[in-house]
Amino acid sequence: MKAETPLHSWRWPNATRALLTHAALLAGVLALTGCPQASSPPAPDLAAAESSSPASASLLGSSTASSVAAPPARSLSTGRHRSGPTLASVCFQVQQYGVTFTLDRAYPCGQFANGDYWVTPVEGSLGKVKVLSITPAYEEGRNGLEVNPSRVDRHGFDAGADGFDETLVQTLPYSAEPNESLVKAVSIIGHDKTYLDTAVVLTVLAAAPPEGGRNVFRPPYFGQSKPLYSTNGMRLDLLPTLPALPDMPTLPELSERFARVQLDHQLWWSADQIHPVKNMPDYGAAIAMDNSVASLRLMVEGDPVERKQLAIHLVQYGIDLDAAMKGGLHFLADGGHRHGRKLVLALSALLLNDQAMAARVRDFQQGTFQEDGHLYVGAGSGIVLFGQLCTAADYWENQITGGNSRDCRDPYGYIDGGQEPGAYYQMCCTAKAFKATALALRLLPALRCIWTDDRILRYADRWVEHGAWTQPDPYQPGGNGALDNNPADGTGRWPGAHGAARDEGYYANAFADAMWAAYRSQASDTYSCSSRIEAPCNGVLIPTR
């Protein structure tokens, strides 16, 4: 059928009509078992969706069994509006955020709870979904496409970004099999950090998910395993409902921030270069604050449907991160690049009651998360200090010449690390997000049973109440480990910095600071992990290969 054929004059072939009936039955009879059930959101307001949606599918009709003739094509929302995504339809094109997937025929399609699309094979398609073209097209190393990204050190999205490997770029046409995620990037010109404008995920499933996917998370885009998690099983009852504060970010605003895929599966600082500007910040310090603000906002009263939608977007991020971590992803301490992800993973594990995901957070090894790699209990001071693990030679090279890493810890454990305590990466790019993250852990103590370590809590309190820590210190400045025997200008390497930058930091957020002022004093320092919440399904709806 040509696109210009008037849809109202077209009638369903018998095979397609049978397909729609089958899709309707699938959507109606597949039950969610073993998980707490929640009421479904109201039916979508299609008129509102058509007027404001950034994403759509070219539809050939409804999936209801009574459909006989195709209605006019519609634009479907990606989940930004309160009603949630629509139920299953069939489509020959999927359009989302300026990306168009053109298929060789009409396939059953629909949206997951976060708004991303799925498609399934049809009778006669040999169990696959054939993608003829995707616009914008891949050309000269730009606008790349990967299927089931599985490398944490290489990617196929844009040749300008570190780690680009053209062998990972999928050529078209492509016949996608079930359990494949097509991750399409759109490149950008002129940005000083990232090479991507946006990214979109289209998932191929073997069969339509229950209820057309409206209460199902998109399976992780990373790797071969594509488990489906039910949004109905989320333990939103665990969240506190604190009284609202003036000038809070709205729940829809934050949902908008996290609605697009958080393309965050690459190692090292160069991962910034494939963080799409329309999907997420490029720099970890901003990512960390966004994650903390969204988590804190979930703990404040608000419209239940809007609150659930924000939780869906955050947990979707956690599902994607968890899959990449199983594939080797970690977040080694590195200036301000890599922090903020541990909170999303802990919150996702808690709300999904996914014990395996929780274990990957709880049983971390050195170098897994920046929050742990940047904070340690000093052997000399006995308090939690800032700085990543370096050799004494690395530390002193930085102190004497300004070279090498600027966030090395004090090798003797007396003072905060970095090129200057209370400055550089301690103040600019970590302190405020550590503070906001610590508050989230205190306001939702069940998170601490997954996080397990209290260093960030102790550090945040110290930073807010005191600032940088440099006293007492027996070592002389620039002395390469020599003791300070001249107290004329104060003893130690940085005597004048003791107490500097108290509660300061770049990448600050007014709402996070207001939440601390309002609720830190009310948060208890005691909690219990003796009673874990168990669920037979462990949060998973349909595990796949």
Coordinates of C-alpha atoms in Angstrom, one line a residue:
M1 CA 0.0 0.0 0.0
K2 CA 1.4 3.4 -0.9
A3 CA 1.5 6.1 1.7
E4 CA -0.6 8.4 -0.4
T5 CA -3.5 6.0 -0.6
P6 CA -6.5 7.5 1.3
L7 CA -6.7 5.4 4.5
H8 CA -10.5 5.8 4.8
S9 CA -10.9 4.0 1.5
W10 CA -8.8 1.0 2.4
R11 CA -10.1 -2.3 3.9
W12 CA -8.2 -4.8 6.0
P13 CA -7.1 -8.0 4.3
N14 CA -8.3 -11.1 6.0
A15 CA -4.8 -12.0 7.2
T16 CA -4.3 -8.6 8.8
R17 CA -7.8 -8.7 10.4
A18 CA -6.9 -12.1 12.0
L19 CA -3.6 -10.6 13.1
L20 CA -5.4 -7.8 14.9
T21 CA -7.7 -10.2 16.6
H22 CA -4.8 -12.2 17.8
A23 CA -3.0 -9.1 19.1
A24 CA -6.1 -8.1 21.0
L25 CA -6.3 -11.5 22.5
L26 CA -2.7 -11.4 23.5
A27 CA -3.2 -8.0 25.1
G28 CA -6.3 -9.1 26.9
V29 CA -5.4 -12.5 28.3
L30 CA -1.7 -12.3 29.3
A31 CA -1.9 -11.8 33.0
L32 CA 0.7 -10.4 35.4
T33 CA 1.3 -13.0 38.1
G34 CA 3.2 -12.9 41.3
C35 CA 3.5 -9.1 41.5
P36 CA 1.3 -6.5 43.4
Q37 CA -1.3 -5.1 41.0
A38 CA -2.2 -1.5 40.6
S39 CA -5.0 0.2 38.7
S40 CA -4.2 1.1 35.2
P41 CA -4.1 4.8 34.2
P42 CA -7.1 6.2 32.3
A43 CA -7.4 5.7 28.6
P44 CA -5.2 8.1 26.6
D45 CA -6.6 11.5 25.3
L46 CA -5.7 11.0 21.7
A47 CA -6.8 14.5 20.7
A48 CA -4.4 16.0 23.2
A49 CA -1.7 13.6 22.1
E50 CA -2.1 14.6 18.5
S51 CA -1.7 18.3 19.2
S52 CA 1.4 18.1 21.4
S53 CA 3.3 14.8 20.7
P54 CA 6.9 14.7 19.6
A55 CA 6.6 11.1 18.6
S56 CA 4.2 9.1 16.6
A57 CA 3.5 5.9 14.7
S58 CA 1.9 5.8 11.3
L59 CA -1.1 3.6 12.2
L60 CA -3.2 1.3 10.1
G61 CA -5.8 0.7 12.7
S62 CA -6.8 -0.4 16.2
S63 CA -5.9 -3.7 17.7
T64 CA -9.5 -4.4 18.9
A65 CA -11.1 -7.5 17.5
S66 CA -14.1 -5.6 16.1
S67 CA -11.9 -3.5 13.8
V68 CA -13.0 -3.8 10.2
A69 CA -11.8 -0.7 8.4
A70 CA -8.7 1.4 9.1
P71 CA -9.3 4.7 10.9
P72 CA -7.3 7.8 9.9
A73 CA -3.6 7.7 10.9
R74 CA -2.9 9.3 14.3
S75 CA 0.0 10.7 16.2
L76 CA 0.7 8.9 19.5
S77 CA 2.4 10.4 22.5
T78 CA 5.6 8.9 24.0
G79 CA 4.1 9.0 27.5
R80 CA 4.6 12.6 28.2
H81 CA 0.9 13.2 28.9
R82 CA -0.7 11.9 32.0
S83 CA -2.8 9.2 30.3
G84 CA 0.2 7.1 29.3
P85 CA 0.8 5.3 26.0
T86 CA -1.9 3.8 23.9
L87 CA -2.7 0.2 23.4
A88 CA -1.5 -1.9 20.6
S89 CA -2.0 -0.9 16.9
V90 CA -0.3 -1.8 13.7
C91 CA 2.1 0.4 11.8
F92 CA 4.3 0.6 8.8
Q93 CA 6.3 3.5 10.2
V94 CA 7.4 4.4 13.7
Q95 CA 8.3 8.0 14.3
Q96 CA 9.8 9.2 17.6
Y97 CA 11.7 12.4 18.4
G98 CA 12.5 13.2 14.8
V99 CA 13.6 9.6 13.9
T100 CA 11.5 7.6 11.4
F101 CA 11.7 3.8 11.1
T102 CA 10.2 2.7 7.8
L103 CA 9.1 -1.0 7.7
D104 CA 8.4 -3.2 4.7
R105 CA 4.8 -3.8 5.8
A106 CA 2.3 -3.3 8.6
Y107 CA 3.4 -4.8 11.9
P108 CA 1.7 -4.9 15.3
C109 CA 3.2 -2.0 17.3
G110 CA 2.6 -0.1 20.5
Q111 CA 4.3 1.8 23.3
F112 CA 5.9 0.7 26.6
A113 CA 5.1 2.6 29.8
N114 CA 8.0 5.1 29.2
G115 CA 6.7 5.9 25.7
D116 CA 9.2 3.9 23.6
Y117 CA 7.9 1.7 20.8
W118 CA 7.8 -2.0 20.2
V119 CA 6.9 -4.0 17.1
T120 CA 6.4 -7.7 16.5
P121 CA 6.6 -10.0 13.4
V122 CA 3.5 -11.0 11.4
E123 CA 2.5 -14.0 9.6
G124 CA 4.5 -14.2 6.5
S125 CA 7.4 -12.1 7.8
L126 CA 9.5 -15.2 8.7
G127 CA 9.5 -14.3 12.3
K128 CA 11.3 -11.0 11.8
V129 CA 10.5 -7.3 11.3
K130 CA 12.2 -5.8 8.2
V131 CA 13.4 -2.2 8.6
L132 CA 13.8 -0.7 5.1
S133 CA 15.2 2.6 6.2
I134 CA 15.7 5.0 9.1
T135 CA 15.9 8.7 8.8
P136 CA 18.1 10.6 9.3
A137 CA 20.3 8.0 7.5
Y138 CA 23.7 6.9 8.5
E139 CA 26.3 8.7 6.5
E140 CA 30.1 9.3 6.8
G141 CA 30.2 8.2 10.4
R142 CA 27.2 10.1 11.6
N143 CA 23.7 9.1 12.7
G144 CA 24.8 5.5 13.6
L145 CA 22.6 2.5 14.4
E146 CA 23.4 -0.3 16.8
V147 CA 21.4 -3.5 17.4
N148 CA 21.6 -4.7 21.0
P149 CA 24.7 -2.6 22.0
S150 CA 26.9 -5.0 24.0
R151 CA 30.3 -3.2 24.2
V152 CA 31.1 -0.8 27.1
D153 CA 34.3 0.3 25.4
R154 CA 33.1 0.7 21.8
H155 CA 30.1 2.1 20.0
G156 CA 28.6 2.7 16.6
F157 CA 26.9 6.1 16.9
D158 CA 29.2 8.9 15.7
A159 CA 32.8 8.8 14.4
G160 CA 33.7 11.9 16.3
A161 CA 33.3 10.3 19.7
D162 CA 36.0 8.2 21.3
G163 CA 35.5 4.5 20.9
F164 CA 33.7 4.6 17.6
D165 CA 33.8 1.3 15.7
E166 CA 32.1 1.3 12.3
T167 CA 31.8 -2.5 12.4
L168 CA 29.2 -2.0 15.1
V169 CA 27.0 0.1 12.8
Q170 CA 24.1 -1.9 11.5
T171 CA 23.4 -1.5 7.7
L172 CA 20.0 -1.3 6.2
P173 CA 17.7 -2.9 5.2
Y174 CA 17.8 -5.1 8.3
S175 CA 15.5 -7.9 9.3
A176 CA 15.3 -7.7 13.1
E177 CA 14.6 -10.7 15.2
P178 CA 12.6 -10.8 18.4
N179 CA 14.6 -9.7 21.5
E180 CA 16.5 -7.0 19.5
S181 CA 16.8 -3.4 20.4
L182 CA 17.5 -1.0 17.6
V183 CA 19.3 2.0 19.0
K184 CA 19.4 4.9 16.6
A185 CA 21.5 8.0 17.2
V186 CA 21.1 11.4 15.6
S187 CA 24.3 13.4 15.4
I188 CA 24.8 17.0 16.2
I189 CA 27.2 19.6 14.8
G190 CA 28.9 22.3 16.8
H191 CA 28.6 21.0 20.4
D192 CA 31.7 21.2 22.5
K193 CA 31.3 17.9 24.3
T194 CA 28.9 15.4 22.9
Y195 CA 28.4 14.3 19.2
L196 CA 24.8 13.3 19.6
D197 CA 21.6 15.3 19.5
T198 CA 19.2 12.5 20.5
A199 CA 18.8 8.7 20.5
V200 CA 15.8 6.5 20.1
V201 CA 15.1 2.8 20.9
L202 CA 12.8 0.6 18.9
T203 CA 12.4 -2.9 20.4
V204 CA 11.4 -6.0 18.5
L205 CA 9.4 -8.6 20.6
A206 CA 8.1 -12.0 19.8
A207 CA 4.6 -11.1 20.8
A208 CA 2.7 -8.1 22.0
P209 CA 3.2 -7.3 25.7
P210 CA 0.2 -7.3 28.0
E211 CA -2.2 -4.4 27.6
G212 CA -0.2 -3.3 24.6
G213 CA 2.8 -2.5 26.8
R214 CA 1.2 0.4 28.7
N215 CA 2.1 -1.1 32.0
V216 CA 5.4 -2.7 31.0
F217 CA 8.9 -1.2 31.1
R218 CA 10.9 -1.2 27.9
P219 CA 13.4 -4.1 28.1
P220 CA 17.0 -2.9 28.5
Y221 CA 18.5 -1.6 25.2
F222 CA 21.9 -3.1 26.2
G223 CA 22.8 -6.7 25.6
Q224 CA 20.9 -9.8 24.5
S225 CA 18.6 -10.4 27.5
K226 CA 15.3 -8.6 27.2
P227 CA 13.3 -9.2 30.4
L228 CA 10.0 -7.4 30.7
Y229 CA 9.2 -5.7 34.1
S230 CA 5.7 -4.7 35.1
T231 CA 5.1 -1.2 36.2
N232 CA 2.2 -2.5 38.3
G233 CA 4.8 -4.2 40.6
M234 CA 6.5 -1.0 41.6
R235 CA 6.5 -0.5 45.3
L236 CA 5.6 3.2 45.3
D237 CA 4.1 2.7 48.7
L238 CA 7.6 2.7 50.1
L239 CA 8.1 6.3 49.1
P240 CA 7.5 9.0 51.7
T241 CA 5.0 11.7 50.9
L242 CA 6.6 14.8 52.4
P243 CA 4.7 18.1 52.4
A244 CA 5.3 20.2 49.3
L245 CA 7.9 23.0 49.3
P246 CA 7.5 26.3 47.5
D247 CA 8.9 26.5 43.9
M248 CA 9.4 22.8 43.5
P249 CA 10.1 21.4 40.0
T250 CA 6.9 19.8 38.7
L251 CA 6.6 16.1 38.2
P252 CA 5.8 16.5 34.5
E253 CA 8.9 18.7 34.1
L254 CA 11.1 16.0 35.6
S255 CA 9.4 13.2 33.6
E256 CA 10.2 15.2 30.4
R257 CA 13.8 15.4 31.5
F258 CA 14.1 11.5 31.7
A259 CA 11.6 10.5 29.0
R260 CA 14.2 9.8 26.3
V261 CA 16.6 6.9 26.6
Q262 CA 19.6 7.7 28.9
L263 CA 22.3 6.5 26.6
D264 CA 24.9 5.7 29.3
H265 CA 26.7 2.5 28.7
Q266 CA 30.2 3.5 27.9
L267 CA 33.3 3.5 30.2
W268 CA 35.5 6.4 31.2
W269 CA 35.1 10.1 30.9
S270 CA 34.7 9.9 27.1
A271 CA 31.2 8.4 27.7
D272 CA 30.2 12.1 27.8
Q273 CA 30.6 12.2 24.1
I274 CA 27.6 10.0 23.3
H275 CA 25.3 11.5 25.9
P276 CA 22.6 13.0 23.6
V277 CA 21.9 16.7 24.4
K278 CA 18.2 16.3 24.2
N279 CA 18.2 13.1 26.3
M280 CA 20.5 14.0 29.2
P281 CA 23.4 16.2 30.3
D282 CA 26.8 15.3 28.9
Y283 CA 28.7 15.7 32.2
G284 CA 28.4 13.4 35.2
A285 CA 28.0 16.2 37.8
A286 CA 24.9 17.4 36.1
I287 CA 23.6 13.9 35.7
A288 CA 24.2 13.2 39.4
M289 CA 22.2 16.3 40.4
D290 CA 19.4 15.5 38.0
N291 CA 19.1 12.0 39.4
S292 CA 19.1 13.3 43.0
V293 CA 16.5 16.0 42.3
A294 CA 14.2 13.5 40.6
S295 CA 14.6 11.0 43.4
L296 CA 13.9 13.7 46.1
R297 CA 10.9 15.0 44.2
L298 CA 9.4 11.5 44.2
M299 CA 9.5 11.7 48.0
V300 CA 7.2 14.7 48.1
E301 CA 3.4 14.7 47.7
G302 CA 2.0 15.1 44.3
D303 CA -0.5 13.8 41.7
P304 CA -0.3 9.9 41.9
V305 CA -0.3 9.4 38.1
E306 CA 2.3 12.0 37.6
R307 CA 4.4 10.6 40.4
K308 CA 4.2 7.1 39.0
Q309 CA 5.2 8.4 35.5
L310 CA 8.4 10.0 36.9
A311 CA 9.1 6.7 38.8
I312 CA 8.7 4.8 35.6
H313 CA 11.3 7.0 33.8
L314 CA 13.8 6.7 36.6
V315 CA 13.4 3.0 37.0
Q316 CA 13.7 2.6 33.2
Y317 CA 17.1 4.3 33.5
G318 CA 18.0 1.9 36.2
I319 CA 17.0 -1.2 34.2
D320 CA 19.2 0.0 31.3
L321 CA 22.1 0.7 33.6
D322 CA 21.8 -2.6 35.3
A323 CA 22.0 -4.5 32.0
A324 CA 25.1 -2.6 31.0
M325 CA 26.7 -3.3 34.4
K326 CA 26.2 -7.0 33.8
G327 CA 28.1 -6.4 30.6
G328 CA 31.1 -4.8 32.3
L329 CA 30.0 -1.2 32.9
H330 CA 31.4 0.6 36.0
F331 CA 31.7 4.2 37.2
L332 CA 35.2 4.6 38.4
A333 CA 35.9 7.9 40.3
D334 CA 37.1 10.4 37.8
G335 CA 36.7 14.1 38.5
G336 CA 33.0 14.9 38.0
H337 CA 32.3 12.5 35.1
R338 CA 31.0 9.3 36.6
H339 CA 28.9 9.9 39.7
G340 CA 25.1 9.8 40.2
R341 CA 24.3 6.4 38.8
K342 CA 24.4 4.4 42.1
L343 CA 21.3 6.2 43.4
V344 CA 19.3 5.4 40.3
L345 CA 20.3 1.8 40.5
A346 CA 19.5 1.5 44.2
L347 CA 16.1 3.2 43.8
S348 CA 15.2 1.0 40.8
A349 CA 16.2 -2.2 42.7
L350 CA 14.0 -1.0 45.7
L351 CA 10.9 -0.1 43.7
L352 CA 11.1 -3.2 41.6
N353 CA 12.1 -5.4 44.5
D354 CA 14.7 -6.9 42.3
Q355 CA 17.1 -8.7 44.7
A356 CA 19.7 -9.4 41.9
M357 CA 19.9 -5.7 41.0
A358 CA 20.1 -4.8 44.6
A359 CA 23.0 -7.2 45.1
R360 CA 24.9 -5.6 42.2
V361 CA 24.7 -2.3 44.1
R362 CA 25.2 -3.7 47.6
D363 CA 28.1 -5.9 46.8
F364 CA 30.2 -3.4 44.9
Q365 CA 33.9 -3.7 44.5
Q366 CA 36.4 -0.9 44.5
G367 CA 36.0 1.1 41.4
T368 CA 32.4 0.2 40.7
F369 CA 30.8 3.5 41.7
Q370 CA 32.3 7.0 41.9
E371 CA 30.5 7.8 45.1
D372 CA 32.5 5.0 46.9
G373 CA 35.7 5.6 45.0
H374 CA 35.8 9.3 46.0
L375 CA 35.1 8.9 49.7
Y376 CA 37.1 7.0 52.3
V377 CA 37.8 7.1 56.1
G378 CA 41.1 8.7 56.6
A379 CA 43.6 6.7 58.6
G380 CA 45.1 9.8 60.1
S381 CA 41.9 11.8 60.8
G382 CA 39.3 9.1 61.3
I383 CA 36.7 11.1 59.3
V384 CA 35.4 10.6 55.8
L385 CA 37.6 12.5 53.4
F386 CA 37.5 13.3 49.7
G387 CA 39.8 11.9 47.0
Q388 CA 40.2 9.0 44.7
L389 CA 42.9 6.3 45.2
C390 CA 46.3 7.3 43.8
T391 CA 49.9 6.6 44.6
A392 CA 51.8 8.9 46.9
A393 CA 53.9 9.8 43.9
D394 CA 50.9 10.8 41.9
Y395 CA 49.5 12.9 44.8
W396 CA 52.8 14.8 45.3
E397 CA 53.3 15.3 41.6
N398 CA 50.0 17.2 41.5
Q399 CA 50.8 19.1 44.7
I400 CA 54.2 20.2 43.5
T401 CA 53.7 20.7 39.8
G402 CA 49.9 20.9 39.3
G403 CA 50.2 17.9 36.9
N404 CA 48.6 14.4 37.1
S405 CA 45.1 13.8 38.6
R406 CA 43.6 16.7 40.5
D407 CA 41.4 14.6 42.7
C408 CA 44.0 12.3 44.3
R409 CA 43.4 11.5 48.0
D410 CA 45.8 12.3 50.7
P411 CA 48.1 9.2 51.0
Y412 CA 48.3 9.7 54.7
G413 CA 44.6 10.1 55.4
Y414 CA 44.6 13.4 57.3
I415 CA 43.1 15.9 54.9
D416 CA 40.8 16.2 51.9
G417 CA 42.5 15.4 48.6
G418 CA 42.6 17.2 45.3
Q419 CA 44.9 19.9 44.1
E420 CA 43.5 22.2 46.8
P421 CA 41.1 21.0 49.5
G422 CA 37.7 22.6 49.2
A423 CA 38.4 23.5 45.5
Y424 CA 38.7 21.9 42.1
Y425 CA 36.6 18.7 41.8
Q426 CA 35.7 18.5 45.4
M427 CA 33.8 21.8 45.3
C428 CA 33.0 22.2 41.7
C429 CA 31.6 18.9 40.7
T430 CA 30.9 16.5 43.5
A431 CA 29.9 18.1 46.8
K432 CA 26.4 19.3 46.0
A433 CA 25.3 16.0 44.4
F434 CA 26.8 14.1 47.3
K435 CA 24.7 16.2 49.6
A436 CA 21.5 15.7 47.6
T437 CA 22.1 11.9 47.3
A438 CA 22.8 11.6 51.0
L439 CA 19.5 13.3 51.8
A440 CA 17.6 10.9 49.5
L441 CA 19.2 8.0 51.4
R442 CA 18.2 9.5 54.7
L443 CA 14.6 10.2 53.7
L444 CA 14.1 6.7 52.2
P445 CA 16.0 4.6 54.7
A446 CA 15.2 1.4 52.8
L447 CA 17.6 2.6 50.2
R448 CA 20.4 2.4 52.8
C449 CA 19.8 -1.4 53.0
I450 CA 20.9 -1.5 49.3
W451 CA 23.5 1.3 49.4
T452 CA 24.9 -0.2 52.8
D453 CA 27.8 2.2 53.2
D454 CA 27.4 5.4 55.3
R455 CA 30.4 7.3 54.1
I456 CA 28.4 9.6 51.8
L457 CA 26.1 10.4 54.7
R458 CA 28.9 11.4 57.1
Y459 CA 30.7 13.3 54.4
A460 CA 27.6 15.3 53.4
D461 CA 26.9 16.4 56.9
R462 CA 30.5 17.4 57.4
W463 CA 30.6 19.4 54.1
V464 CA 27.4 21.3 55.0
E465 CA 28.4 22.0 58.6
H466 CA 32.1 22.5 58.3
G467 CA 33.4 22.5 54.7
A468 CA 36.9 21.3 53.7
W469 CA 39.0 19.4 56.2
T470 CA 42.7 20.1 56.5
Q471 CA 43.6 20.1 60.2
P472 CA 45.4 18.6 62.0
D473 CA 48.1 17.7 59.4
P474 CA 51.7 17.0 60.2
Y475 CA 53.0 17.3 56.6
Q476 CA 54.5 20.4 55.1
P477 CA 53.2 21.9 51.8
G478 CA 55.1 20.7 48.7
G479 CA 57.4 18.6 50.9
N480 CA 56.9 15.3 49.2
G481 CA 56.1 13.6 52.5
A482 CA 58.4 15.7 54.8
L483 CA 57.0 16.7 58.2
D484 CA 56.2 20.3 58.8
N485 CA 58.5 21.7 61.5
N486 CA 57.8 25.3 60.8
P487 CA 54.5 26.5 62.3
A488 CA 55.1 30.1 61.4
D489 CA 52.5 30.0 58.7
G490 CA 50.4 27.3 60.3
T491 CA 51.2 23.6 60.4
G492 CA 50.2 21.4 57.5
R493 CA 49.8 21.5 53.8
W494 CA 46.7 23.7 53.6
P495 CA 46.1 25.1 57.1
G496 CA 44.1 28.1 55.7
A497 CA 41.7 25.9 53.8
H498 CA 40.2 24.2 57.0
G499 CA 36.5 25.0 56.9
A500 CA 36.7 26.5 53.4
A501 CA 33.7 26.3 50.9
R502 CA 31.3 25.2 53.6
D503 CA 28.1 24.0 51.8
E504 CA 29.3 25.4 48.5
G505 CA 29.6 23.8 45.1
Y506 CA 28.8 24.2 41.5
Y507 CA 26.0 22.1 39.9
A508 CA 23.9 23.2 42.8
N509 CA 20.1 22.9 42.8
A510 CA 17.8 25.2 44.8
F511 CA 15.2 22.5 45.4
A512 CA 17.7 20.0 46.7
D513 CA 19.1 22.6 49.1
A514 CA 15.6 23.5 50.2
M515 CA 14.8 19.9 50.8
W516 CA 17.9 19.6 53.0
A517 CA 16.9 22.7 55.0
A518 CA 13.4 21.5 55.5
Y519 CA 13.9 17.8 56.1
R520 CA 17.5 16.9 57.0
S521 CA 16.9 17.5 60.7
Q522 CA 13.8 15.3 60.6
A523 CA 15.6 12.3 59.1
S524 CA 16.6 9.6 61.5
D525 CA 20.1 8.2 61.7
T526 CA 18.8 4.8 62.6
Y527 CA 17.2 2.3 60.4
S528 CA 16.6 -1.5 60.1
C529 CA 17.2 -3.9 57.3
S530 CA 15.8 -6.9 59.2
S531 CA 12.6 -7.3 57.1
R532 CA 13.2 -7.4 53.4
I533 CA 10.2 -7.1 51.0
E534 CA 9.9 -10.2 49.0
A535 CA 7.8 -10.9 45.8
P536 CA 7.6 -14.2 44.0
C537 CA 8.2 -12.6 40.6
N538 CA 11.2 -10.6 41.8
G539 CA 9.8 -7.7 39.7
V540 CA 10.1 -9.6 36.4
L541 CA 7.1 -10.0 34.2
I542 CA 8.4 -12.2 31.4
P543 CA 12.0 -13.3 31.4
T544 CA 13.5 -14.0 28.0
R545 CA 16.7 -15.6 26.8

